């Protein structure tokens, strides 16, 4: 059903961008080329993925399946993500509610700037990129071309990139670390994408205005759980918008801040938010998920090793942990042909 729409959108792109090195539409028969499907973790049909400079982008196309929508998506992707600034004052008055990366270059036609362009195109949805050239940038180029990261928040100090700007991998790794936060916000817009990553969620539910709890959570995740990055997604969610998952674990926005794990089978609640600053406690909560302890204890009560010495043993306490709530945000069978079920904890 999508193939003729995809074909027509590609014809429009060819007309608007006749240079074949600018935009390429391609299709893969995954039955015939299962190795490619496995390499790019294709789990549903149709899947539309975007590549830039040979690198697969994390966000795939999930918009409307119409010629107009796909063509518009390509036009948006072709817009230059870098805004040129014409005075240092512009660089000093950027929106500090956003993450900003500013490049100061001698000239546009340089290897350093081309590397910056590649990085900006890949991270265009995560950071605001700006650039100054020539005389405008001169005072910021005391030791050559220079790139500065301006984090969110008026009082947070700027960070200077100290690596080689001709090294794309190094520049991209630095920018990605700055632009993609360790703790991301989950919304109804990105829920499907995050769910499809296939790893459990550790979620802080908080009132939108409660930035203090979010900062504490971010700090403790960075302090206790950095080694678990890749095995669990660290997220925060607006209590009001995600009332339903809260009700699922017998909580309301009045109980926020609340921390929970969604393993895509069950949801597990962290006992007390105030305990996250106890060294190792949040980490142990996550390790107990991976070891299966959370699942066992919900079904059978505390592990025998956790009982107090001398305490009289009691029979198993049957319990049914709440089922996953965020699994409902996963790709829908009404929109995709799903190829297989994901392994779940």
XYZ file of C-alpha atoms in Angstrom:
345
model
C 0.000 0.000 0.000
C 2.840 2.407 0.786
C 4.994 1.583 -2.246
C 3.219 3.812 -4.837
C 3.078 6.685 -2.311
C 6.786 6.266 -1.569
C 7.516 6.148 -5.309
C 5.571 9.348 -6.025
C 7.241 11.182 -3.111
C 10.631 10.154 -4.514
C 9.687 11.638 -7.896
C 8.842 14.959 -6.230
C 12.165 14.899 -4.371
C 14.027 14.215 -7.617
C 12.350 17.216 -9.262
C 13.113 19.554 -6.349
C 16.594 18.202 -5.635
C 17.904 16.990 -9.028
C 21.451 16.467 -7.711
C 21.456 12.722 -6.973
C 23.989 13.230 -4.169
C 21.481 15.327 -2.177
C 18.506 13.021 -1.696
C 18.263 9.297 -2.439
C 15.144 7.168 -1.957
C 15.797 3.431 -1.658
C 13.838 0.344 -0.743
C 14.906 -3.035 0.613
C 13.149 -6.395 0.258
C 13.821 -7.697 3.777
C 12.809 -11.266 2.895
C 15.493 -11.318 0.240
C 18.043 -9.326 2.262
C 17.504 -10.555 5.815
C 21.085 -9.599 6.730
C 20.276 -5.926 6.093
C 17.036 -6.212 8.073
C 18.918 -7.695 11.035
C 21.702 -5.113 10.821
C 19.238 -2.245 11.138
C 16.912 -4.019 13.610
C 13.840 -4.004 11.378
C 10.977 -5.346 13.475
C 7.950 -4.096 11.521
C 6.789 -3.273 8.005
C 6.852 -0.666 6.610
C 9.827 0.994 8.338
C 11.185 4.259 6.927
C 14.670 5.125 8.146
C 16.737 8.207 7.402
C 20.484 8.065 6.763
C 22.895 11.008 6.732
C 26.503 10.695 5.610
C 26.130 6.913 5.794
C 24.884 7.009 9.392
C 21.418 5.789 10.341
C 19.498 8.414 12.289
C 17.974 7.348 15.587
C 14.564 8.812 14.723
C 12.790 7.103 11.869
C 9.924 8.603 9.879
C 6.648 8.046 11.749
C 4.525 10.719 10.093
C 1.526 10.453 7.790
C 1.823 8.021 4.897
C 0.933 10.456 2.173
C 2.907 11.884 -0.734
C 2.572 15.404 0.664
C 3.708 14.464 4.179
C 6.764 12.487 3.010
C 7.764 15.220 0.535
C 7.391 17.860 3.284
C 9.562 15.753 5.578
C 12.338 15.733 2.974
C 12.072 19.502 2.511
C 12.409 19.981 6.282
C 15.467 17.748 6.332
C 17.084 19.860 3.598
C 16.745 23.118 5.560
C 20.138 24.257 6.851
C 20.191 23.486 10.602
C 22.871 26.118 11.262
C 21.883 29.740 11.799
C 24.575 32.251 10.922
C 25.096 34.965 13.531
C 26.356 38.397 12.530
C 27.507 39.741 15.905
C 28.962 38.299 19.096
C 25.968 39.767 20.926
C 23.725 37.271 19.113
C 25.879 34.462 20.451
C 25.688 35.813 23.989
C 21.892 36.182 23.990
C 20.845 32.721 22.809
C 17.763 31.025 24.261
C 19.066 29.319 27.419
C 15.956 27.141 27.565
C 17.551 25.250 24.674
C 20.904 23.507 24.258
C 23.089 25.612 21.956
C 26.328 24.842 20.123
C 28.111 27.794 18.520
C 30.966 27.458 16.046
C 33.424 30.302 15.382
C 35.201 29.829 12.042
C 37.601 31.739 9.846
C 35.629 30.770 6.739
C 32.720 28.634 5.570
C 34.653 26.769 2.932
C 36.853 24.843 5.338
C 37.250 21.283 6.545
C 36.478 22.356 10.105
C 33.142 23.898 9.129
C 32.190 20.912 6.955
C 32.658 18.648 10.000
C 30.498 21.042 12.050
C 27.829 20.908 9.305
C 27.728 17.106 9.362
C 27.345 17.050 13.152
C 24.630 19.729 13.057
C 22.629 17.807 10.470
C 22.645 14.659 12.597
C 21.792 16.409 15.877
C 19.455 19.057 14.423
C 16.517 17.852 16.574
C 18.529 17.875 19.797
C 20.507 21.137 19.769
C 20.389 24.609 18.257
C 23.450 25.175 16.041
C 24.830 28.626 15.252
C 27.985 29.793 13.453
C 29.982 32.993 13.011
C 32.640 33.649 10.375
C 35.519 35.960 9.589
C 35.765 39.244 11.482
C 32.615 38.521 13.518
C 34.204 35.411 15.036
C 37.775 36.706 15.328
C 37.827 37.438 19.069
C 36.617 33.857 19.792
C 39.315 32.291 17.605
C 42.393 33.123 19.661
C 43.846 29.641 18.999
C 42.042 28.758 15.771
C 38.467 27.763 14.932
C 36.483 27.225 18.090
C 33.245 25.464 19.155
C 31.395 26.251 22.387
C 28.455 24.486 24.036
C 26.006 26.673 25.955
C 23.902 24.419 28.222
C 20.377 25.086 29.392
C 20.176 27.509 32.320
C 21.515 31.010 32.762
C 24.019 30.101 35.495
C 25.505 26.960 33.904
C 29.021 27.615 32.529
C 29.862 27.209 28.841
C 31.993 24.267 27.685
C 34.670 24.449 24.990
C 35.400 21.615 22.552
C 39.086 20.776 22.912
C 39.396 18.082 20.249
C 40.255 18.258 16.561
C 37.527 19.709 14.346
C 38.797 17.670 11.396
C 37.969 14.471 13.323
C 34.258 13.852 12.696
C 33.903 10.903 15.108
C 35.434 12.859 17.991
C 33.435 16.019 17.264
C 30.181 14.077 16.907
C 30.749 12.098 20.128
C 31.382 15.338 22.052
C 28.322 17.088 20.602
C 26.062 14.081 21.114
C 27.097 13.876 24.772
C 26.091 17.536 25.179
C 22.922 17.531 23.045
C 21.282 14.247 24.042
C 20.575 14.315 27.793
C 21.096 11.227 29.928
C 17.536 11.675 31.261
C 15.109 12.339 28.420
C 11.504 13.487 28.581
C 8.917 11.003 27.361
C 5.911 12.472 25.537
C 3.088 11.041 23.468
C 5.035 12.203 20.394
C 8.217 10.212 21.119
C 6.686 7.361 23.128
C 6.557 4.913 20.216
C 10.170 5.645 19.320
C 11.404 5.165 22.910
C 9.349 2.009 23.401
C 10.739 0.509 20.219
C 14.288 0.822 21.554
C 13.338 -2.310 23.474
C 14.893 -1.598 26.861
C 13.017 -0.949 30.140
C 12.143 2.523 31.396
C 13.207 4.089 34.678
C 10.774 7.000 34.906
C 10.445 9.984 37.191
C 6.851 11.261 37.215
C 6.909 14.883 38.355
C 4.811 18.019 38.183
C 6.069 20.111 35.278
C 6.986 23.044 37.534
C 8.893 20.794 39.959
C 12.383 21.239 38.509
C 14.060 20.493 41.860
C 12.968 16.828 41.863
C 14.045 16.480 38.237
C 17.487 17.910 39.014
C 17.892 15.488 41.940
C 16.870 12.566 39.737
C 19.255 13.647 36.957
C 22.092 13.999 39.449
C 21.529 10.573 41.015
C 21.143 8.837 37.646
C 24.479 10.343 36.552
C 26.089 9.421 39.901
C 24.704 5.907 40.385
C 23.582 4.574 37.032
C 25.897 5.809 34.268
C 27.186 2.237 33.796
C 23.610 1.040 33.141
C 23.145 3.355 30.148
C 22.199 1.103 27.249
C 20.384 -1.432 29.423
C 17.655 0.916 30.682
C 16.194 4.237 29.479
C 16.257 7.097 31.973
C 13.145 9.217 31.462
C 10.976 11.850 33.093
C 7.269 12.395 32.498
C 4.696 15.075 33.223
C 2.380 13.806 35.999
C -0.656 15.505 34.523
C -0.146 14.206 30.985
C 0.621 10.683 32.181
C -2.145 10.309 34.741
C -3.130 6.904 33.380
C 0.216 5.151 34.049
C 0.194 6.708 37.534
C -3.293 5.356 38.247
C -2.001 2.011 37.009
C 0.427 1.959 39.945
C -2.212 3.373 42.328
C -0.762 6.890 42.358
C -2.108 10.306 41.389
C -0.389 13.610 40.466
C -0.744 14.568 44.138
C 1.730 11.766 44.988
C 4.419 13.097 42.635
C 7.379 12.922 42.465
C 7.158 9.160 41.896
C 9.815 6.851 40.425
C 8.856 3.618 38.679
C 10.277 1.020 36.327
C 8.254 -0.217 33.357
C 9.783 -3.475 32.089
C 7.172 -3.772 29.293
C 5.576 -6.610 31.230
C 5.072 -5.026 34.635
C 5.509 -1.734 36.473
C 7.456 -1.536 39.728
C 7.347 1.453 42.086
C 10.432 2.779 43.867
C 9.483 2.909 47.572
C 10.261 6.547 48.514
C 11.510 9.334 46.264
C 13.453 10.947 49.129
C 15.617 7.814 49.356
C 17.256 8.348 45.953
C 20.088 10.259 47.611
C 21.005 7.238 49.751
C 24.189 5.974 48.047
C 23.521 2.979 45.812
C 19.792 2.655 46.560
C 18.513 3.732 43.120
C 21.185 1.604 41.466
C 20.102 -1.442 43.491
C 16.500 -0.907 42.371
C 17.646 -1.171 38.733
C 19.947 -4.149 39.435
C 17.019 -5.907 41.131
C 15.081 -5.542 37.885
C 17.867 -7.108 35.827
C 18.373 -9.971 38.300
C 14.639 -10.756 38.314
C 14.347 -9.943 42.017
C 11.633 -7.303 41.540
C 9.538 -9.758 39.547
C 10.025 -12.581 42.089
C 9.201 -10.426 45.075
C 6.035 -9.066 43.520
C 4.810 -12.626 42.942
C 6.213 -14.425 45.988
C 7.082 -11.826 48.620
C 10.596 -10.901 49.836
C 13.485 -13.204 48.971
C 14.457 -15.477 51.917
C 17.866 -13.779 52.044
C 16.126 -10.470 52.806
C 14.238 -11.667 55.861
C 15.232 -10.364 59.266
C 17.228 -12.890 61.371
C 14.958 -14.655 63.833
C 11.834 -13.524 62.007
C 9.188 -16.182 61.743
C 8.838 -17.410 58.197
C 5.453 -16.908 56.596
C 3.949 -18.447 53.506
C 4.373 -16.936 50.086
C 2.405 -13.742 49.579
C 0.734 -13.840 46.199
C 0.872 -10.527 44.400
C 0.130 -9.283 40.937
C 2.337 -6.349 39.880
C 0.593 -3.842 37.612
C 0.968 -4.650 33.945
C 3.079 -2.430 31.701
C 1.407 0.834 30.802
C 3.969 2.193 28.329
C 3.847 -0.972 26.220
C 0.641 0.514 24.829
C 2.754 3.229 23.149
C 4.628 0.611 21.096
C 4.060 0.336 17.305
C 0.455 -0.653 16.669
C -0.670 -3.714 14.701
C -3.226 -1.477 12.981
C -0.384 0.621 11.518
C 2.401 -1.950 11.020
C 2.958 -5.614 10.317
C 4.933 -6.663 13.397
C 7.557 -9.285 12.706
C 8.289 -10.657 16.159
C 7.764 -10.099 19.858
C 10.524 -8.453 21.830
C 12.268 -10.311 24.626
C 11.031 -8.769 27.848
C 11.945 -8.838 31.490
